[in-house]
CSV table of C-alpha atoms in Angstrom, one decimal:
chain,number,residue,atom,x,y,z
A,1,MET,CA,4.6,-6.7,-18.1
A,2,ALA,CA,2.0,-6.2,-15.8
A,3,ARG,CA,1.5,-3.0,-13.5
A,4,MET,CA,0.5,-3.8,-10.0
A,5,LYS,CA,-2.3,-1.8,-8.1
A,6,PHE,CA,-4.1,-1.7,-5.3
A,7,LEU,CA,-7.9,-0.7,-5.5
A,8,CYS,CA,-10.4,-0.3,-2.5
A,9,ASP,CA,-14.0,-0.9,-3.2
A,10,ALA,CA,-15.5,1.4,-0.4
A,11,GLU,CA,-18.9,-0.1,-1.1
A,12,ARG,CA,-17.8,-3.6,0.1
A,13,CYS,CA,-15.2,-2.7,2.9
A,14,ILE,CA,-16.7,-3.8,6.2
A,15,ASP,CA,-13.9,-2.5,8.8
A,16,CYS,CA,-12.9,-6.2,10.1
A,17,ASN,CA,-9.3,-5.3,9.9
A,18,ALA,CA,-8.1,-9.0,8.3
A,19,CYS,CA,-6.1,-7.0,5.8
A,20,VAL,CA,-4.4,-5.3,8.7
A,21,THR,CA,-3.7,-8.3,10.8
A,22,ALA,CA,-2.6,-10.4,7.7
A,23,CYS,CA,-0.1,-7.8,6.7
A,24,LYS,CA,1.5,-7.7,10.1
A,25,ASN,CA,1.6,-11.3,10.6
A,26,GLU,CA,3.0,-12.1,6.9
A,27,ASN,CA,5.7,-9.2,7.4
A,28,GLU,CA,6.5,-9.4,11.0
A,29,VAL,CA,6.0,-5.6,11.1
A,30,PRO,CA,7.2,-3.8,14.1
A,31,TRP,CA,4.9,-2.7,17.2
A,32,GLY,CA,3.5,0.7,16.3
A,33,ILE,CA,3.8,0.5,12.3
A,34,ASN,CA,1.1,-0.6,10.0
A,35,ARG,CA,1.7,-0.6,6.4
A,36,ARG,CA,-2.1,-1.0,6.0
A,37,ARG,CA,-4.8,0.3,7.9
A,38,VAL,CA,-8.8,0.8,7.6
A,39,VAL,CA,-9.7,4.6,7.9
A,40,THR,CA,-13.6,5.0,8.4
A,41,ILE,CA,-15.2,8.3,6.9
A,42,ASN,CA,-18.3,9.9,8.1
A,43,ASP,CA,-18.1,7.6,11.0
A,44,GLY,CA,-21.8,6.9,12.5
A,45,LYS,CA,-23.4,9.0,9.9
A,46,PRO,CA,-25.2,8.6,6.6
A,47,GLY,CA,-22.9,7.5,3.9
A,48,GLU,CA,-20.5,6.0,6.4
A,49,ARG,CA,-17.7,4.3,4.4
A,50,SER,CA,-14.7,2.2,5.6
A,51,VAL,CA,-11.5,2.3,3.4
A,52,SER,CA,-8.3,-0.1,3.5
A,53,MET,CA,-5.5,2.1,2.9
A,54,ALA,CA,-1.5,1.9,2.2
A,55,CYS,CA,1.1,2.6,0.0
A,56,MET,CA,-0.6,2.8,-3.4
A,57,HIS,CA,2.7,2.6,-5.7
A,58,CYS,CA,1.5,5.8,-7.4
A,59,THR,CA,2.7,6.2,-11.0
A,60,ASP,CA,4.9,9.3,-10.3
A,61,ALA,CA,5.4,8.5,-6.4
A,62,PRO,CA,5.5,11.9,-4.5
A,63,CYS,CA,7.5,10.2,-1.8
A,64,ALA,CA,10.3,9.5,-4.3
A,65,SER,CA,10.4,12.7,-5.6
A,66,VAL,CA,10.9,14.6,-2.3
A,67,CYS,CA,13.5,12.0,-1.0
A,68,PRO,CA,17.1,13.8,-0.8
A,69,VAL,CA,18.9,10.6,-1.1
A,70,ASN,CA,16.9,8.9,-3.5
A,71,CYS,CA,16.2,5.8,-1.6
A,72,PHE,CA,13.2,5.3,-3.7
A,73,TYR,CA,12.7,3.1,-6.8
A,74,THR,CA,10.4,1.7,-9.3
A,75,THR,CA,10.5,-2.2,-10.1
A,76,ALA,CA,9.4,-3.6,-13.5
A,77,ASP,CA,6.0,-4.5,-11.9
A,78,ALA,CA,5.4,-0.4,-10.9
A,79,VAL,CA,5.9,-1.4,-7.3
A,80,VAL,CA,7.7,1.8,-5.4
A,81,LEU,CA,10.2,0.2,-3.2
A,82,TRP,CA,12.8,1.8,-1.0
A,83,SER,CA,16.3,0.9,0.7
A,84,LYS,CA,16.4,1.3,4.1
A,85,ASP,CA,20.4,1.2,4.2
A,86,LEU,CA,19.9,4.7,2.2
A,87,CYS,CA,17.1,6.0,4.0
A,88,ILE,CA,18.2,8.9,6.5
A,89,GLY,CA,14.9,9.5,8.5
A,90,CYS,CA,14.4,12.8,7.2
A,91,GLY,CA,10.5,12.3,7.1
A,92,TYR,CA,10.0,14.1,3.8
A,93,CYS,CA,8.2,11.2,2.4
A,94,PHE,CA,6.1,11.2,5.5
A,95,TYR,CA,4.6,14.8,4.6
A,96,ALA,CA,4.6,14.2,0.9
A,97,CYS,CA,2.6,11.2,0.5
A,98,PRO,CA,-1.2,12.1,0.2
A,99,PHE,CA,-2.3,8.2,1.7
A,100,GLY,CA,0.1,8.6,4.8
A,101,ALA,CA,2.2,5.4,3.5
A,102,PRO,CA,5.7,6.4,5.2
A,103,GLN,CA,6.0,5.6,8.9
A,104,TYR,CA,8.7,5.8,11.3
A,105,PRO,CA,9.1,3.0,14.5
A,106,GLN,CA,10.0,5.8,16.7
A,107,VAL,CA,8.8,9.5,17.7
A,108,GLY,CA,11.4,12.1,17.7
A,109,ASN,CA,13.4,14.8,15.8
A,110,PHE,CA,15.2,14.4,12.1
A,111,GLY,CA,17.1,11.1,12.3
A,112,SER,CA,15.9,9.9,15.6
A,113,ARG,CA,12.6,8.1,14.2
A,114,GLY,CA,14.7,5.4,12.9
A,115,LYS,CA,14.3,4.2,8.9
A,116,MET,CA,11.1,5.0,7.2
A,117,ASP,CA,8.7,1.9,6.8
A,118,LYS,CA,5.9,1.3,4.3
A,119,CYS,CA,3.9,-1.4,2.2
A,120,THR,CA,6.1,-3.2,0.2
A,121,TYR,CA,3.1,-4.8,-2.0
A,122,CYS,CA,4.8,-8.1,-0.3
A,123,ALA,CA,7.5,-7.6,-2.9
A,124,GLY,CA,10.7,-7.5,-0.6
A,125,GLY,CA,13.4,-4.9,-1.0
A,126,PRO,CA,16.8,-4.5,-2.6
A,127,GLU,CA,18.3,-7.6,-1.2
A,128,ALA,CA,18.8,-11.4,-2.8
A,129,ASP,CA,14.7,-12.2,-3.3
A,130,GLY,CA,13.6,-14.7,-0.5
A,131,SER,CA,17.1,-14.2,1.6
A,132,PRO,CA,17.0,-13.7,5.3
A,133,GLU,CA,18.3,-10.4,5.4
A,134,GLU,CA,15.4,-9.0,2.4
A,135,PHE,CA,12.8,-10.6,5.2
A,136,LYS,CA,14.1,-9.0,8.2
A,137,LYS,CA,14.4,-5.6,6.7
A,138,TYR,CA,11.3,-5.4,4.0
A,139,GLY,CA,8.9,-8.6,5.2
A,140,ALA,CA,7.8,-11.5,2.8
A,141,ASN,CA,8.3,-11.5,-0.9
A,142,ARG,CA,5.3,-13.3,-2.2
A,143,LEU,CA,5.4,-11.4,-5.4
A,144,ALA,CA,8.4,-13.3,-6.3
A,145,ALA,CA,7.0,-16.4,-5.7
A,146,GLY,CA,4.0,-15.5,-8.1
A,147,LYS,CA,1.5,-14.7,-5.3
A,148,LEU,CA,-0.5,-11.6,-4.7
A,149,PRO,CA,0.0,-9.3,-1.4
A,150,LEU,CA,-1.9,-11.2,1.3
A,151,CYS,CA,-3.8,-8.4,2.6
A,152,ALA,CA,-5.8,-8.6,-0.6
A,153,GLU,CA,-5.9,-12.4,-0.2
A,154,MET,CA,-7.2,-12.4,3.1
A,155,CYS,CA,-9.8,-9.5,2.5
A,156,SER,CA,-13.6,-11.7,3.0
A,157,THR,CA,-15.5,-9.3,1.0
A,158,LYS,CA,-13.0,-8.9,-1.9
A,159,SER,CA,-13.3,-5.0,-1.6
A,160,LEU,CA,-9.4,-4.7,-1.1
A,161,LEU,CA,-8.3,-6.0,-5.0
A,162,ALA,CA,-4.4,-6.2,-6.0
A,163,GLY,CA,-2.9,-7.3,-9.4
A,164,ASP,CA,-2.5,-6.3,-12.9
A,165,GLY,CA,-4.0,-3.1,-13.0
A,166,GLU,CA,-6.0,-3.9,-16.3
A,167,VAL,CA,-7.6,-6.8,-14.7
A,168,ILE,CA,-8.4,-5.1,-11.4
A,169,ALA,CA,-9.9,-2.3,-13.4
A,170,GLN,CA,-12.3,-4.7,-15.4
A,171,ILE,CA,-13.2,-6.4,-12.4
A,172,TYR,CA,-14.3,-3.0,-10.8
A,173,LYS,CA,-16.2,-1.8,-13.9
A,174,ASP,CA,-18.2,-5.5,-14.1
A,175,ARG,CA,-19.2,-4.6,-9.9
A,176,VAL,CA,-20.2,-1.1,-11.2
A,177,ALA,CA,-22.0,-2.5,-14.0
A,178,ALA,CA,-24.1,-4.9,-11.9
A,179,ARG,CA,-24.8,-2.3,-9.0
A,180,GLY,CA,-24.4,1.0,-10.1
A,181,TYR,CA,-22.0,3.7,-9.1
A,182,GLY,CA,-21.5,4.0,-5.5
A,183,SER,CA,-18.4,5.5,-3.3
A,184,GLY,CA,-16.0,5.0,-6.3
A,185,ALA,CA,-12.8,3.3,-6.2
A,186,TRP,CA,-10.8,5.1,-3.4
A,187,GLY,CA,-7.6,6.6,-4.5
A,188,TRP,CA,-7.2,5.2,-7.6
A,189,THR,CA,-7.3,8.5,-9.9
A,190,THR,CA,-5.4,10.3,-7.1
A,191,ALA,CA,-2.5,7.7,-7.3
A,192,TYR,CA,-2.6,6.5,-10.7
A,193,PHE,CA,-3.5,9.9,-12.4
A,194,GLU,CA,-6.2,7.8,-14.7
A,195,GLY,CA,-9.9,7.2,-14.5
A,196,ILE,CA,-11.9,4.0,-14.7
A,197,ALA,CA,-14.4,4.3,-17.4
A,198,THR,CA,-17.7,2.6,-16.5
């Protein structure tokens, strides 16, 4: 089975925020939560890069390893999901994630922030695929319909790639061969513990 991954080619990202808007609209994400965001590094300086960030669905997800109620699980496609029914809002995952993916709808102390929310790779949640309950809690399940996450599909410069890890790694290798190594594939080695041989 394919291992689904994200890759952001920082050489191509133009900070248009189409990925952010597509995610919010497709999944009807509540106000105050951004499952995907664009971060600019070295803003206004030479070497400025914009990077589209969300949950990277890590190989050995730190959010899952610190969760005291084991609400995280990994699907057969290697997508890291969670159960909102089990989440107690403790915030451990929020502090453990190197990408800042887990977010809470409210500001407050233990338990008063509500249930954690994060990118689902448009793969829904533990409820039945395509059910109204699944959409209400987790958003669209595009993966079950054979589609990729809408954030990657809406990227006008194709800097944000999503899909089978071997396929997107090959796309990135081809880009590097054509243009030379630039800012790199942001987040790849941190999330997946592997390099991209060029």
